[in-house]
Short mmCIF file of C-alpha atoms in Angstrom, two decimals:
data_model
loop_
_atom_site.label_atom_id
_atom_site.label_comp_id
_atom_site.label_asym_id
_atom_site.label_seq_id
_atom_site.Cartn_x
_atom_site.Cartn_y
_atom_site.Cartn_z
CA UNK A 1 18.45 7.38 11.16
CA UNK A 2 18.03 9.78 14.03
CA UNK A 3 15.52 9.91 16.59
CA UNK A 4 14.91 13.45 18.10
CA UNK A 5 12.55 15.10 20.62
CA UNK A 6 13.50 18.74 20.82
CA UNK A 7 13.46 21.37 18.55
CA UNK A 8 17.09 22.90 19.93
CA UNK A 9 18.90 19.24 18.88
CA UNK A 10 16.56 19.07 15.79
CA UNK A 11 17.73 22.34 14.61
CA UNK A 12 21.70 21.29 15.02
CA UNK A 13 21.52 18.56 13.08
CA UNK A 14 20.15 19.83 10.57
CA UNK A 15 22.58 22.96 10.71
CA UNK A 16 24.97 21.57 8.17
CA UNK A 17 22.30 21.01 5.68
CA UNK A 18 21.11 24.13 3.45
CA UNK A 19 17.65 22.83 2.90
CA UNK A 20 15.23 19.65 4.44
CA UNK A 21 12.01 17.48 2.96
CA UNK A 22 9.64 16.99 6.39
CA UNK A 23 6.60 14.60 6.42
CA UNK A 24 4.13 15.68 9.42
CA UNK A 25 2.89 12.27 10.66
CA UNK A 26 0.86 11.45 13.28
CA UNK A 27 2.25 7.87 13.51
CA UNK A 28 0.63 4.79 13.10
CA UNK A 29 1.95 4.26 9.72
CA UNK A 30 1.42 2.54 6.66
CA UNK A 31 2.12 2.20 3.09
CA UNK A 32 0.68 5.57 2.37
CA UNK A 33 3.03 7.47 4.63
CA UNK A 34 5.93 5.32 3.37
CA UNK A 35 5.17 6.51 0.21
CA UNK A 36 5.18 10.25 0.72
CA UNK A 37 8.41 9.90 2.90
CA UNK A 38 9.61 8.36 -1.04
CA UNK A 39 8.46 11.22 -2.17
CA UNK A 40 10.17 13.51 -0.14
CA UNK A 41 13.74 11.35 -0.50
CA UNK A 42 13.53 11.76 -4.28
CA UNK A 43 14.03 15.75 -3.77
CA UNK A 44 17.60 14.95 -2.28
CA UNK A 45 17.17 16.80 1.02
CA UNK A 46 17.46 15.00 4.44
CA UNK A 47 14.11 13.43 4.83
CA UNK A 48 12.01 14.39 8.52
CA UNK A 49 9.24 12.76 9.14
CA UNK A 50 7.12 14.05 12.27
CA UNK A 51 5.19 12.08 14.97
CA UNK A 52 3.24 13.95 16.91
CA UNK A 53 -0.60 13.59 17.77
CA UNK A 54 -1.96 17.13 17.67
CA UNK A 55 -4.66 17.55 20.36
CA UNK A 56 -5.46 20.73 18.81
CA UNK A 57 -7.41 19.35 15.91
CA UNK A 58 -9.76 16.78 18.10
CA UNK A 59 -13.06 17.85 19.16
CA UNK A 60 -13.93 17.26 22.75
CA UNK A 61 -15.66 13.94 21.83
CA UNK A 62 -13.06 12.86 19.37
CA UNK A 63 -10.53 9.96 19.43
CA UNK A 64 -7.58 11.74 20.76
CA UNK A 65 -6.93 9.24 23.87
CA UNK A 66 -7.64 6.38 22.04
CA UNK A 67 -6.11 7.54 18.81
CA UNK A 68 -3.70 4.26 17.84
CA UNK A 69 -0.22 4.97 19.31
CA UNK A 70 2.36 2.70 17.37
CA UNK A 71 5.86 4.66 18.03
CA UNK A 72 8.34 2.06 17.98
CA UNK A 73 7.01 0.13 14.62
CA UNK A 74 6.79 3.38 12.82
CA UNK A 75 10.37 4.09 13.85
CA UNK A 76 11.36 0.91 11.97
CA UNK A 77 8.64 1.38 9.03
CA UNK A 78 10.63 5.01 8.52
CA UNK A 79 14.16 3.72 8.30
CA UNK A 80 13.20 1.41 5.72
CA UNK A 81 12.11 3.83 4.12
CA UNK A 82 14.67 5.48 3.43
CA UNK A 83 14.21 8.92 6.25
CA UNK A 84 17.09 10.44 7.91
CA UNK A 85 15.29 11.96 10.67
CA UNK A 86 12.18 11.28 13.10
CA UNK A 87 11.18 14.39 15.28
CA UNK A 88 8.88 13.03 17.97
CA UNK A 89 8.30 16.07 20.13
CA UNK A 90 6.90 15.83 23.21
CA UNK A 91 3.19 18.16 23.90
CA UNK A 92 5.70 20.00 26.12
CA UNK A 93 8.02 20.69 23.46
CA UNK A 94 5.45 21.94 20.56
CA UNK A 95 3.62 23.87 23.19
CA UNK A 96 5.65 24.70 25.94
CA UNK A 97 2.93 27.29 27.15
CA UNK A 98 -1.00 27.12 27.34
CA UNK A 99 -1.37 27.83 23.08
CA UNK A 100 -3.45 31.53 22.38
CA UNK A 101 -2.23 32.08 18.88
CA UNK A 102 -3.87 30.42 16.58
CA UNK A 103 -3.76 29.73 12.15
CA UNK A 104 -7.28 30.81 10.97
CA UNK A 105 -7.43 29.43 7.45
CA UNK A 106 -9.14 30.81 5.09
CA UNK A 107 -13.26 29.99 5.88
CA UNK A 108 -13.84 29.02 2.00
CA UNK A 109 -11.59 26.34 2.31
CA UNK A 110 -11.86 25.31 5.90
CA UNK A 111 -15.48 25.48 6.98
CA UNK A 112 -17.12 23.52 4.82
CA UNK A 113 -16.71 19.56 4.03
CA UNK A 114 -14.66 18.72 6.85
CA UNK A 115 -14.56 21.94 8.74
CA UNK A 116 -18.23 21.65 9.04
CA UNK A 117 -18.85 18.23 10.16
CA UNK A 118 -15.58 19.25 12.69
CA UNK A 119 -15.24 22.68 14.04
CA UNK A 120 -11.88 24.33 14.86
CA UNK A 121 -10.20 20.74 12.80
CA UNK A 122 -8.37 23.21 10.00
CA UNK A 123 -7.41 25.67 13.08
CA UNK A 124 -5.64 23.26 15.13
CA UNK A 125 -4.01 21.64 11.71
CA UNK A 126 -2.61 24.70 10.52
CA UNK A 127 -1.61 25.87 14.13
CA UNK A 128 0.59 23.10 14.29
CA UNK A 129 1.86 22.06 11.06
CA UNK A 130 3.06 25.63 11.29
CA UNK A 131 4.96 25.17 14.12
CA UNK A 132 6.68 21.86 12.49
CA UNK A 133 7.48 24.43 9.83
CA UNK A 134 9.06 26.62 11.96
CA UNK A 135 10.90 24.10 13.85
CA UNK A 136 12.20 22.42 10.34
CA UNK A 137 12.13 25.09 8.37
CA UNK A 138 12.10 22.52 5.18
CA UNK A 139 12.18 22.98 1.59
CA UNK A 140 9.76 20.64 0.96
CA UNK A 141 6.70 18.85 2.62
CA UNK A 142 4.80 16.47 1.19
CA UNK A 143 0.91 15.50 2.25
CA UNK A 144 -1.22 12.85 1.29
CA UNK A 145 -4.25 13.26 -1.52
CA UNK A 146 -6.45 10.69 0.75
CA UNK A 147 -6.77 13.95 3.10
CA UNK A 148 -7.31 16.42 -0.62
CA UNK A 149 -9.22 19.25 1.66
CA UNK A 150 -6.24 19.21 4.03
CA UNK A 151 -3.84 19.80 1.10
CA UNK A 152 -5.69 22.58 -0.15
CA UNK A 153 -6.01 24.30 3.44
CA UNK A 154 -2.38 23.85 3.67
CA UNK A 155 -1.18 24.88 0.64
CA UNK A 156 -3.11 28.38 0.52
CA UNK A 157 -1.23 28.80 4.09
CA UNK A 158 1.87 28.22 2.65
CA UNK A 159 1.14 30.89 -0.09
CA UNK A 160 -1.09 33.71 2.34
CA UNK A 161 2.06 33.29 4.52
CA UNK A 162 4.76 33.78 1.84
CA UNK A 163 6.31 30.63 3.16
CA UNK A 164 9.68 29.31 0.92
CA UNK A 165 8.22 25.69 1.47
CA UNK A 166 7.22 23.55 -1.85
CA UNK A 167 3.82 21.24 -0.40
CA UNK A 168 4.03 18.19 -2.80
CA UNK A 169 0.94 15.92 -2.96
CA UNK A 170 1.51 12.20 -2.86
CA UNK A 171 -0.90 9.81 -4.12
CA UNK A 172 -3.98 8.14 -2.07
CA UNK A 173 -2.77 4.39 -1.53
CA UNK A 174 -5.46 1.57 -1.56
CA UNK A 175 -6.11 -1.60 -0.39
CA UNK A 176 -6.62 -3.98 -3.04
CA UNK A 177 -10.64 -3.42 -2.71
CA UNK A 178 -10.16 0.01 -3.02
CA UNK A 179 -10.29 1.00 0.59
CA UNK A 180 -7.89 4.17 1.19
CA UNK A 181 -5.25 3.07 3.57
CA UNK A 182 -5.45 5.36 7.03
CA UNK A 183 -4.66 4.41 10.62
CA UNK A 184 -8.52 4.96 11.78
CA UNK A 185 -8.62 1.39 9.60
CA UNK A 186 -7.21 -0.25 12.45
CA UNK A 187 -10.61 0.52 14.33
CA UNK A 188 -12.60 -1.53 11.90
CA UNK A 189 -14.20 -5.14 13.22
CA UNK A 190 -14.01 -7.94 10.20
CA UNK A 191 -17.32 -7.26 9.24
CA UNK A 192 -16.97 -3.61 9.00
CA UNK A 193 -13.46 -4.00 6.90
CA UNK A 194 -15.49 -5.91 4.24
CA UNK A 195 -17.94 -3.42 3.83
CA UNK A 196 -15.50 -0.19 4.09
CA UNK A 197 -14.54 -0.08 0.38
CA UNK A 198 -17.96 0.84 -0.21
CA UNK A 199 -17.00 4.50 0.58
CA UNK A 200 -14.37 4.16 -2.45
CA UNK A 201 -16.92 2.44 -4.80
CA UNK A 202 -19.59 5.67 -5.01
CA UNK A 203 -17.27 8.23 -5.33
CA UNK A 204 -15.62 5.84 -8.28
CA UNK A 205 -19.14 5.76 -9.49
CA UNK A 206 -19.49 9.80 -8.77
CA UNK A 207 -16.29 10.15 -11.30
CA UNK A 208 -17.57 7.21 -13.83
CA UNK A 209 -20.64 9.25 -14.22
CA UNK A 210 -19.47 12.64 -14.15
CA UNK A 211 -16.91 11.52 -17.29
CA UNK A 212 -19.62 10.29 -19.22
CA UNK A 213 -21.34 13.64 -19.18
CA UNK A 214 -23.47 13.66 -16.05
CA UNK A 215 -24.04 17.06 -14.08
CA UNK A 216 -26.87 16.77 -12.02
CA UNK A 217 -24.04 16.85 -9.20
CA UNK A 218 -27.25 16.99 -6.77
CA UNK A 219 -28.75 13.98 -7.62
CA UNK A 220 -25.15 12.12 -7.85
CA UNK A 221 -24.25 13.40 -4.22
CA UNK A 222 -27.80 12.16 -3.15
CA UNK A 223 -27.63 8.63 -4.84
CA UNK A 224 -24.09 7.97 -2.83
CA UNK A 225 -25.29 9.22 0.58
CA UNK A 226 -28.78 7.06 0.21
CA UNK A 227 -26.35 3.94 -1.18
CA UNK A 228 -23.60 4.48 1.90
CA UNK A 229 -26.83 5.16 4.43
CA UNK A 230 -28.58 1.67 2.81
CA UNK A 231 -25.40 -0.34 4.19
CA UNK A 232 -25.67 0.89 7.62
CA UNK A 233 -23.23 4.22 7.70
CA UNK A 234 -23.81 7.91 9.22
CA UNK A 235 -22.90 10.02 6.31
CA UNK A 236 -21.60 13.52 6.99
CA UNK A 237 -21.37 14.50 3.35
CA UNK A 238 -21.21 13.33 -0.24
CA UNK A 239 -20.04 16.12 -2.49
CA UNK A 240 -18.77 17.33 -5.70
CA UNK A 241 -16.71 20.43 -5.57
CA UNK A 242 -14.17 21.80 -7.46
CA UNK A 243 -10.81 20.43 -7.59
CA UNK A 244 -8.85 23.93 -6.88
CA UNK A 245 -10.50 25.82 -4.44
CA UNK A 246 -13.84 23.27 -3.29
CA UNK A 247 -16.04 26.07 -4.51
CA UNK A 248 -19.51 24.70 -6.55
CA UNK A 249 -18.76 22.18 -9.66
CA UNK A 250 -18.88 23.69 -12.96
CA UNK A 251 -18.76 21.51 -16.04
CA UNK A 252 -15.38 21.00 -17.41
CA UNK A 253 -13.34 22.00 -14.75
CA UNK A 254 -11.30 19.36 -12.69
CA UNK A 255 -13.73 18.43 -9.90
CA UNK A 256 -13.39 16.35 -6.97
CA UNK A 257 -15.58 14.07 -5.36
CA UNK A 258 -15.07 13.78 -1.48
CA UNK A 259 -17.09 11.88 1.41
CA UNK A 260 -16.84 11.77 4.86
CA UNK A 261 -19.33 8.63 6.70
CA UNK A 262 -19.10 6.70 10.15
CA UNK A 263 -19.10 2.67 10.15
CA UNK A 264 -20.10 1.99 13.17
CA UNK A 265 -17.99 3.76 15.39
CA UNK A 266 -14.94 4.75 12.73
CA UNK A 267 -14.88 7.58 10.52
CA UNK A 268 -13.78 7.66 7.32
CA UNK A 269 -12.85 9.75 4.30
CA UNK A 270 -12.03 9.79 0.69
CA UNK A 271 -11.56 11.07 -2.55
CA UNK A 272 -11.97 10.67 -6.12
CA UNK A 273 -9.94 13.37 -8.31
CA UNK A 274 -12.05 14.09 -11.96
CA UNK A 275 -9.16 15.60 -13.50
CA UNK A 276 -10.63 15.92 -17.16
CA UNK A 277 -14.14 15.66 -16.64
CA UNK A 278 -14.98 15.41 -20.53
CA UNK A 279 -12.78 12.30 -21.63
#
């Protein structure tokens, strides 16, 4: 495995290769990346996983500075599993000037949820994923479910921009209690880590509900906020959306439960896919 910094020596070794599977990372791994760099090996391309934390989607009082920097672990995590390359560009490299042009994705998908609670988030994602794009110019990506609104965002990019890029989704991975794995979970005191998998546990309930015939979506989204808020967290949102496009629920359409909720000073997020609402 190869570690690389520019895009000019990126770009040369993969010259001999007709076609590349790139994981965008922003490092401080775990099982879940490892898993979607799996993903991306079973395509058969030269795997490229990405490490690069993009100041462009932190807000001003975000946790950019502090934001866990883990570079030399992850570099062993990847070559276990299995990836050929690591770009690790420098800020200097991925914007070599002050950046003006910017991705605006499309506002249905990325100002609500998410885009609400974080202004400008989906702007400075899509800004730079597209320049990873460029600078691979992969076959394949692959992107985590924990993040679903993320994968939509990026996938209607891919499609608005004609890009010849397949974006493969790779299952949420979960601690044993149910907590979704991320690298904010490294922020969490021993108290707070027993009570995380809360966050899971009502959007479980969301889907356990919805299946059994429920679609007062309201009073669902209401009943997880006032549980989450009972136990001490700042909820940004409990919702049920649509599983395509985010748009209102309708019965019998895949849905999608997401929430978004601060304990103490982490915030996380998670999903519960309701594929087949009815069975």
């Amino acid at each position: 495995m190869k570690v690389i910094e520019r895009i000019a020596d990126l770009r040369a070794a993969l010259a001999p290769h007709d076609s590349a599977a790139l994981v965008p990372t922003m490092g401080n791994l775990h099982a879940g990346h490892l898993s979607l760099v799996r993903i991306a090996a079973e395509r058969g391309h030269p795997v490229i996983a990405s490490i690069f934390v993009n100041r462009l989607q932190f807000g001003p009082s975000e946790d950019f500075e502090r934001y866990p920097r883990t570079f030399e672990r992850d570099v062993e995590l990847l070559e276990g599993a299995g990836c050929d390359y690591v770009f690790a560009p420098t800020e200097s490299q991925l914007y070599p000037e002050p950046q003006v042009c910017f991705v605006q994705p499309r506002a249905t998908l990325a100002d609500t949820l998410e885009g609400r609670f974080r202004p400008g988030f989906f702007v400075g994602v899509c800004t730079v994923v597209l320049k990873l794009f460029n600078a691979v110019q992969p076959r394949v990506a692959v992107f985590g479910k924990k993040d679903y609104q993320q994968l939509l965002v990026v996938r209607d990019m891919v499609a608005q921009l004609a890009l010849p890029i397949d974006i493969l989704a790779g299952e949420t991975v979960r601690e044993g209690g149910g907590l979704a794995l991320s690298s904010r979970n490294a922020y969490l005191d021993e108290r707070e880590r027993a009570e995380a998998p809360r966050l899971s546990a009502v959007l479980q309930r969301i889907e356990q509900s919805v299946r059994s015939g429920s679609t007062d979506w309201a009073r669902l989204e209401a009943d997880a906020a006032a549980n989450l808020a009972a136990h001490g967290w700042q909820v940004d949102y409990v919702a049920i959306r649509r599983g395509a496009d985010l748009g209102a629920p309708r019965a019998g359409t895949p849905l999608v439960a997401l929430g978004a909720a601060k304990l103490g000073g982490t915030r996380l997020i998670d999903n519960r896919e309701i594929v087949d609402p009815a069975r």
